[in-house]
mmCIF file of C-alpha atoms in Angstrom:
data_model
loop_
_atom_site.group_PDB
_atom_site.id
_atom_site.type_symbol
_atom_site.label_atom_id
_atom_site.label_comp_id
_atom_site.label_asym_id
_atom_site.label_seq_id
_atom_site.Cartn_x
_atom_site.Cartn_y
_atom_site.Cartn_z
ATOM 1 C CA MET A 1 107.648 129.915 129.463
ATOM 2 C CA THR A 2 110.981 130.253 130.956
ATOM 3 C CA PRO A 3 112.985 133.437 130.056
ATOM 4 C CA ASP A 4 116.356 133.410 128.341
ATOM 5 C CA ILE A 5 116.138 129.991 127.131
ATOM 6 C CA PRO A 6 115.508 128.321 123.558
ATOM 7 C CA THR A 7 111.821 127.643 122.316
ATOM 8 C CA VAL A 8 110.981 125.141 120.098
ATOM 9 C CA MET A 9 107.071 124.808 118.767
ATOM 10 C CA LEU A 10 106.176 121.304 117.887
ATOM 11 C CA CYS A 11 103.413 121.214 115.243
ATOM 12 C CA GLY A 12 102.182 117.986 115.687
ATOM 13 C CA CYS A 13 102.530 116.862 118.941
ATOM 14 C CA GLY A 14 101.378 112.889 118.934
ATOM 15 C CA TRP A 15 103.059 109.893 119.276
ATOM 16 C CA LEU A 16 106.547 111.198 118.109
ATOM 17 C CA GLY A 17 106.001 114.987 119.135
ATOM 18 C CA GLN A 18 104.619 114.360 122.834
ATOM 19 C CA PRO A 19 107.979 112.281 123.912
ATOM 20 C CA LEU A 20 109.967 114.854 121.957
ATOM 21 C CA GLY A 21 108.639 117.794 123.776
ATOM 22 C CA LEU A 22 109.194 115.711 127.296
ATOM 23 C CA LYS A 23 112.944 115.246 126.214
ATOM 24 C CA LEU A 24 113.284 118.925 125.173
ATOM 25 C CA ARG A 25 111.689 120.321 128.590
ATOM 26 C CA GLN A 26 114.266 118.339 130.252
ATOM 27 C CA VAL A 27 117.422 120.123 128.308
ATOM 28 C CA PRO A 28 115.593 122.376 129.479
ATOM 29 C CA ILE A 29 114.112 123.862 126.413
ATOM 30 C CA ASN A 30 110.680 125.957 126.112
ATOM 31 C CA VAL A 31 108.315 124.030 124.076
ATOM 32 C CA TYR A 32 105.019 124.781 122.479
ATOM 33 C CA GLY A 33 103.014 121.832 121.343
ATOM 34 C CA THR A 34 100.113 121.986 118.795
ATOM 35 C CA THR A 35 97.117 118.852 118.865
ATOM 36 C CA THR A 36 94.153 118.793 116.909
ATOM 37 C CA ARG A 37 92.216 117.569 119.907
ATOM 38 C CA SER A 38 91.102 119.618 122.461
ATOM 39 C CA GLU A 39 91.229 116.786 125.053
ATOM 40 C CA GLN A 40 94.801 116.562 124.315
ATOM 41 C CA LEU A 41 95.538 120.383 125.961
ATOM 42 C CA PRO A 42 95.365 119.443 129.538
ATOM 43 C CA VAL A 43 97.806 116.467 129.001
ATOM 44 C CA LEU A 44 100.450 118.501 127.496
ATOM 45 C CA ALA A 45 100.166 121.106 129.904
ATOM 46 C CA ALA A 46 100.814 118.488 132.631
ATOM 47 C CA GLN A 47 103.793 117.485 130.928
ATOM 48 C CA ASP A 48 105.036 121.231 130.882
ATOM 49 C CA ILE A 49 104.410 121.457 127.057
ATOM 50 C CA ASP A 50 102.541 124.934 126.217
ATOM 51 C CA PRO A 51 99.589 123.530 124.536
ATOM 52 C CA ILE A 52 97.712 125.255 121.584
ATOM 53 C CA GLU A 53 94.772 123.602 119.381
ATOM 54 C CA PHE A 54 95.485 123.704 115.499
ATOM 55 C CA VAL A 55 93.598 121.773 112.779
ATOM 56 C CA LEU A 56 95.129 122.181 109.652
ATOM 57 C CA ASP A 57 92.345 121.645 106.920
ATOM 58 C CA LYS A 58 93.777 119.170 104.439
ATOM 59 C CA THR A 59 90.908 119.623 102.086
ATOM 60 C CA ASP A 60 90.635 123.359 101.930
ATOM 61 C CA VAL A 61 93.529 125.867 102.862
ATOM 62 C CA ALA A 62 91.160 128.738 103.238
ATOM 63 C CA ASN A 63 89.626 126.521 106.294
ATOM 64 C CA THR A 64 92.240 126.624 108.245
ATOM 65 C CA VAL A 65 92.111 128.849 111.544
ATOM 66 C CA TYR A 66 95.133 130.492 112.935
ATOM 67 C CA SER A 67 94.814 131.538 116.655
ATOM 68 C CA SER A 68 95.972 134.555 117.977
ATOM 69 C CA SER A 69 97.884 132.067 120.565
ATOM 70 C CA LEU A 70 99.332 130.561 117.681
ATOM 71 C CA LEU A 71 100.348 133.460 115.760
ATOM 72 C CA THR A 72 101.751 135.068 119.013
ATOM 73 C CA ALA A 73 103.746 131.659 119.918
ATOM 74 C CA PHE A 74 105.221 131.903 116.538
ATOM 75 C CA THR A 75 106.811 135.325 117.656
ATOM 76 C CA HIS A 76 108.573 133.432 120.695
ATOM 77 C CA THR A 77 109.788 130.538 118.669
ATOM 78 C CA ASP A 78 113.259 129.470 117.749
ATOM 79 C CA VAL A 79 112.781 126.424 115.856
ATOM 80 C CA ILE A 80 109.300 125.214 114.218
ATOM 81 C CA VAL A 81 109.294 121.397 113.777
ATOM 82 C CA VAL A 82 106.465 120.699 111.179
ATOM 83 C CA ASN A 83 105.682 117.024 111.774
ATOM 84 C CA ILE A 84 101.501 116.899 110.470
ATOM 85 C CA PRO A 85 100.991 113.562 108.916
ATOM 86 C CA PRO A 86 98.728 113.842 105.691
ATOM 87 C CA GLY A 87 96.578 110.923 106.307
ATOM 88 C CA ARG A 88 97.107 107.868 104.410
ATOM 89 C CA ARG A 89 93.338 107.540 102.786
ATOM 90 C CA HIS A 90 92.294 109.785 100.111
ATOM 91 C CA LEU A 91 94.450 112.098 100.701
ATOM 92 C CA HIS A 92 94.328 115.316 97.858
ATOM 93 C CA ALA A 93 97.753 116.399 97.704
ATOM 94 C CA PRO A 94 97.227 120.224 96.672
ATOM 95 C CA PRO A 95 95.417 121.173 99.835
ATOM 96 C CA PHE A 96 97.668 119.695 102.106
ATOM 97 C CA ILE A 97 101.109 120.869 100.145
ATOM 98 C CA ALA A 98 99.531 124.467 100.232
ATOM 99 C CA GLY A 99 98.299 124.206 104.111
ATOM 100 C CA ILE A 100 101.705 123.195 105.291
ATOM 101 C CA LYS A 101 103.116 126.059 103.213
ATOM 102 C CA GLN A 102 100.829 128.430 104.611
ATOM 103 C CA LEU A 103 101.301 127.343 108.207
ATOM 104 C CA ILE A 104 105.443 128.043 107.428
ATOM 105 C CA GLN A 105 104.971 130.889 105.649
ATOM 106 C CA HIS A 106 102.580 132.424 108.621
ATOM 107 C CA ALA A 107 105.529 131.740 111.206
ATOM 108 C CA LYS A 108 108.146 133.390 109.053
ATOM 109 C CA ASN A 109 105.999 136.222 108.675
ATOM 110 C CA LYS A 110 105.715 136.525 112.414
ATOM 111 C CA ASN A 111 109.224 135.824 112.987
ATOM 112 C CA PRO A 112 111.701 136.278 110.241
ATOM 113 C CA ASN A 113 114.482 134.597 111.962
ATOM 114 C CA ILE A 114 112.600 131.337 112.865
ATOM 115 C CA ASN A 115 114.395 128.410 111.825
ATOM 116 C CA ILE A 116 112.407 125.244 110.112
ATOM 117 C CA VAL A 117 112.706 121.637 110.605
ATOM 118 C CA PHE A 118 110.553 119.489 108.142
ATOM 119 C CA VAL A 119 109.701 115.916 108.941
ATOM 120 C CA SER A 120 109.492 114.164 105.937
ATOM 121 C CA THR A 121 109.723 110.180 104.602
ATOM 122 C CA THR A 122 111.812 107.762 102.563
ATOM 123 C CA SER A 123 108.498 107.222 100.560
ATOM 124 C CA VAL A 124 109.662 109.932 98.542
ATOM 125 C CA PHE A 125 111.784 107.523 96.749
ATOM 126 C CA GLY A 126 108.989 105.550 95.528
ATOM 127 C CA GLU A 127 109.627 102.064 94.078
ATOM 128 C CA MET A 128 113.074 102.941 93.561
ATOM 129 C CA THR A 129 115.526 99.777 93.749
ATOM 130 C CA GLY A 130 118.900 99.681 95.290
ATOM 131 C CA ASP A 131 120.700 102.072 97.426
ATOM 132 C CA VAL A 132 119.360 105.511 98.036
ATOM 133 C CA ASP A 133 120.885 108.326 100.244
ATOM 134 C CA GLU A 134 120.574 111.775 101.119
ATOM 135 C CA ASP A 135 121.646 112.983 97.732
ATOM 136 C CA THR A 136 119.590 110.657 95.520
ATOM 137 C CA PRO A 137 117.084 112.133 93.238
ATOM 138 C CA VAL A 138 113.859 111.522 94.452
ATOM 139 C CA THR A 139 110.748 109.741 92.383
ATOM 140 C CA PRO A 140 107.548 109.701 94.562
ATOM 141 C CA VAL A 141 104.567 107.608 93.286
ATOM 142 C CA THR A 142 101.980 108.160 96.105
ATOM 143 C CA ALA A 143 100.094 111.146 96.825
ATOM 144 C CA SER A 144 101.785 111.447 100.137
ATOM 145 C CA GLY A 145 105.043 110.780 98.754
ATOM 146 C CA LYS A 146 104.714 113.318 95.770
ATOM 147 C CA ALA A 147 103.174 115.829 98.675
ATOM 148 C CA HIS A 148 106.255 115.564 100.991
ATOM 149 C CA ALA A 149 109.043 115.713 98.079
ATOM 150 C CA GLU A 150 107.211 119.188 96.828
ATOM 151 C CA ILE A 151 107.351 120.475 100.483
ATOM 152 C CA GLU A 152 110.989 119.374 101.092
ATOM 153 C CA GLN A 153 112.285 121.281 97.957
ATOM 154 C CA TRP A 154 109.965 124.354 98.670
ATOM 155 C CA CYS A 155 111.441 124.375 102.457
ATOM 156 C CA LEU A 156 115.065 124.082 100.942
ATOM 157 C CA ASN A 157 114.657 126.352 97.965
ATOM 158 C CA GLU A 158 112.662 129.083 100.077
ATOM 159 C CA PHE A 159 114.930 129.088 103.375
ATOM 160 C CA PRO A 160 118.181 127.676 102.191
ATOM 161 C CA LYS A 161 119.690 128.954 105.492
ATOM 162 C CA GLN A 162 116.943 128.245 107.809
ATOM 163 C CA ALA A 163 115.424 124.973 106.970
ATOM 164 C CA CYS A 164 116.591 121.276 106.797
ATOM 165 C CA VAL A 165 114.849 118.093 105.705
ATOM 166 C CA VAL A 166 114.440 115.251 108.219
ATOM 167 C CA ARG A 167 113.354 111.789 106.389
ATOM 168 C CA LEU A 168 112.175 108.834 108.556
ATOM 169 C CA ALA A 169 112.090 105.666 107.374
ATOM 170 C CA GLY A 170 109.525 103.144 108.779
ATOM 171 C CA LEU A 171 108.990 104.600 112.138
ATOM 172 C CA ILE A 172 108.463 102.053 114.693
ATOM 173 C CA ASP A 173 109.131 101.013 118.643
ATOM 174 C CA GLU A 174 108.325 97.515 120.559
ATOM 175 C CA GLN A 175 104.651 98.577 121.036
ATOM 176 C CA ARG A 176 103.986 99.944 117.214
ATOM 177 C CA HIS A 177 105.214 97.463 115.262
ATOM 178 C CA PRO A 178 104.177 96.687 111.569
ATOM 179 C CA VAL A 179 104.211 92.595 112.311
ATOM 180 C CA THR A 180 101.051 93.109 114.172
ATOM 181 C CA ALA A 181 98.932 94.110 111.163
ATOM 182 C CA LEU A 182 101.055 91.730 108.660
ATOM 183 C CA VAL A 183 99.919 88.581 110.655
ATOM 184 C CA LYS A 184 96.604 89.409 109.805
ATOM 185 C CA ARG A 185 97.212 88.865 105.971
ATOM 186 C CA PRO A 186 96.766 85.589 104.553
ATOM 187 C CA SER A 187 99.915 86.123 102.379
ATOM 188 C CA LEU A 188 102.915 88.718 101.779
ATOM 189 C CA ALA A 189 104.849 89.448 98.706
ATOM 190 C CA ASN A 190 108.383 90.467 98.315
ATOM 191 C CA GLY A 191 109.867 88.771 100.952
ATOM 192 C CA LYS A 192 113.380 89.189 99.434
ATOM 193 C CA GLN A 193 112.906 92.991 99.644
ATOM 194 C CA ARG A 194 115.289 94.728 102.440
ATOM 195 C CA VAL A 195 113.383 96.639 105.331
ATOM 196 C CA ASN A 196 114.225 100.143 106.240
ATOM 197 C CA LEU A 197 113.383 101.093 109.877
ATOM 198 C CA VAL A 198 114.136 103.774 112.450
ATOM 199 C CA HIS A 199 113.315 103.049 116.322
ATOM 200 C CA LYS A 200 111.231 106.258 117.675
ATOM 201 C CA GLU A 201 113.926 106.824 120.306
ATOM 202 C CA ASP A 202 116.769 106.971 117.761
ATOM 203 C CA VAL A 203 114.871 109.697 115.920
ATOM 204 C CA ILE A 204 113.825 111.769 119.210
ATOM 205 C CA ARG A 205 117.626 111.493 119.992
ATOM 206 C CA VAL A 206 118.654 112.942 116.651
ATOM 207 C CA LEU A 207 115.915 115.667 116.833
ATOM 208 C CA VAL A 208 117.197 116.974 120.335
ATOM 209 C CA GLN A 209 120.382 116.989 119.233
ATOM 210 C CA ILE A 210 119.613 118.970 116.106
ATOM 211 C CA LEU A 211 117.251 121.358 118.179
ATOM 212 C CA THR A 212 119.962 122.149 120.857
ATOM 213 C CA THR A 213 122.990 122.327 119.186
ATOM 214 C CA ASP A 214 123.307 121.280 115.580
ATOM 215 C CA PHE A 215 120.932 123.201 113.520
ATOM 216 C CA ASN A 216 123.278 125.640 112.092
ATOM 217 C CA HIS A 217 125.268 122.375 110.862
ATOM 218 C CA VAL A 218 122.517 120.957 109.079
ATOM 219 C CA ALA A 219 120.443 124.076 107.809
ATOM 220 C CA GLY A 220 120.050 123.814 103.950
ATOM 221 C CA ARG A 221 120.832 119.883 103.983
ATOM 222 C CA THR A 222 118.458 116.814 104.070
ATOM 223 C CA LEU A 223 118.985 114.265 106.603
ATOM 224 C CA HIS A 224 118.260 110.619 106.728
ATOM 225 C CA LEU A 225 117.388 108.349 109.689
ATOM 226 C CA CYS A 226 117.263 104.567 109.056
ATOM 227 C CA ALA A 227 118.943 102.042 111.177
ATOM 228 C CA PRO A 228 121.925 100.612 109.033
ATOM 229 C CA GLU A 229 121.021 96.893 109.051
ATOM 230 C CA HIS A 230 118.755 95.834 106.450
ATOM 231 C CA PRO A 231 117.462 92.176 106.986
ATOM 232 C CA THR A 232 114.878 90.748 104.332
ATOM 233 C CA ARG A 233 111.401 90.957 104.923
ATOM 234 C CA GLN A 234 110.652 87.553 105.222
ATOM 235 C CA ASP A 235 113.750 87.016 107.570
ATOM 236 C CA TYR A 236 112.817 89.958 109.566
ATOM 237 C CA TYR A 237 108.725 89.855 110.172
ATOM 238 C CA GLN A 238 109.007 85.852 110.603
ATOM 239 C CA ALA A 239 111.489 86.522 113.385
ATOM 240 C CA ALA A 240 109.182 89.197 114.654
ATOM 241 C CA ALA A 241 106.216 87.456 114.553
ATOM 242 C CA GLN A 242 107.808 84.432 116.650
ATOM 243 C CA HIS A 243 109.108 86.969 119.147
ATOM 244 C CA LYS A 244 106.023 88.384 119.966
ATOM 245 C CA GLY A 245 104.242 85.204 119.682
ATOM 246 C CA LEU A 246 102.083 86.089 116.800
ATOM 247 C CA GLY A 247 102.155 82.786 114.983
ATOM 248 C CA THR A 248 103.693 82.507 111.456
ATOM 249 C CA LEU A 249 103.791 84.271 108.470
ATOM 250 C CA SER A 250 103.122 82.982 104.865
ATOM 251 C CA PHE A 251 105.307 84.686 101.821
ATOM 252 C CA THR A 252 104.380 84.243 98.404
ATOM 253 C CA ARG A 253 107.472 82.925 96.224
ATOM 254 C CA ASP A 254 109.446 85.585 94.527
ATOM 255 C CA ASP A 255 109.530 84.636 90.934
ATOM 256 C CA GLY A 256 112.123 87.940 89.806
ATOM 257 C CA ILE A 257 111.132 90.498 87.437
ATOM 258 C CA ALA A 258 109.056 89.848 84.702
ATOM 259 C CA GLY A 259 109.701 86.084 85.143
ATOM 260 C CA HIS A 260 113.558 86.333 84.662
ATOM 261 C CA GLY A 261 114.486 84.891 87.987
ATOM 262 C CA VAL A 262 116.169 88.101 89.009
ATOM 263 C CA VAL A 263 114.834 89.210 92.627
ATOM 264 C CA ALA A 264 114.714 92.730 93.369
ATOM 265 C CA GLU A 265 115.933 93.689 97.214
ATOM 266 C CA GLY A 266 113.868 96.968 96.913
ATOM 267 C CA LYS A 267 115.541 100.053 97.856
ATOM 268 C CA ILE A 268 118.030 100.436 100.721
ATOM 269 C CA VAL A 269 117.842 103.647 102.515
ATOM 270 C CA LEU A 270 121.395 104.761 103.380
ATOM 271 C CA ALA A 271 121.770 107.317 106.195
ATOM 272 C CA GLN A 272 125.728 107.451 106.893
ATOM 273 C CA LYS A 273 125.856 111.101 105.760
ATOM 274 C CA THR A 274 123.772 111.975 107.815
ATOM 275 C CA GLN A 275 125.873 110.283 110.861
ATOM 276 C CA GLN A 276 128.877 111.679 109.730
ATOM 277 C CA TRP A 277 127.380 115.175 109.942
ATOM 278 C CA LEU A 278 126.085 114.781 113.626
ATOM 279 C CA GLY A 279 128.500 112.338 114.984
ATOM 280 C CA PHE A 280 125.548 110.148 115.884
ATOM 281 C CA LYS A 281 125.255 106.583 116.714
ATOM 282 C CA TYR A 282 122.343 104.510 116.449
ATOM 283 C CA GLN A 283 121.040 102.768 119.638
ATOM 284 C CA TYR A 284 118.705 100.575 117.600
ATOM 285 C CA SER A 285 121.442 99.723 114.791
ATOM 286 C CA SER A 286 119.312 96.606 113.988
ATOM 287 C CA PRO A 287 115.714 95.956 113.330
ATOM 288 C CA TYR A 288 116.166 93.066 115.793
ATOM 289 C CA ASP A 289 117.040 95.332 118.630
ATOM 290 C CA MET A 290 113.591 96.872 118.040
ATOM 291 C CA LEU A 291 111.631 93.807 119.043
#
């Protein structure tokens, strides 16, 4: 650790966290990065990220172990970025919620001045239709959506001047793209619904901006990160499959809501307020730029 420069802890240093850590080191900012896998410790260390092994038990909060190295790191950290996925299958929300709260509370107990960035998801809007923005009330349906919604509210209520929430739309890049899974399905529904996607590089750019210059400006706020263009699922994923040489997709005919012939476009995640707050411009403003 280099003295006299800020320090960030990335709780969750995987597909998003690891390249974020690399960008922060270039600023330069000191970076702690947690990983659940011991074999990743030397990988992070080789990238000048100070590695800490940490496994959040998502079934029983009492089983989570906080090492002395993690607790000591909290005391040296200016901002903690909590980006721990709940796991999509068989999530039991209460222990996951309790575990994230416990993690943040441990950090605050060790360092009352620590700031918090909670990385959330636009799945907190559930099956809403129409435009949703940073101020739209959430209506989660899935266990993951409900867990994220509760943690969001807790962070902002408990630490209104020291926490912000960053909701991500569908997070992709050229290598990790949903079309590679969609082409394996015999048919797809909801072709007229709009896509809500954001490129990993744009997310990293915003998080670096928040962590280096703009945290006080967004404290107490909920931010949205989503590309401003929203083509239909059918148009976009057909084009994506063709672009990647994956063949064609089959979409079922949309018969409308309850047979009334009104085809729902699903939800459209708006992020203009966040752009205005940060003065941010997307490098990948269209999902077609992400192919």
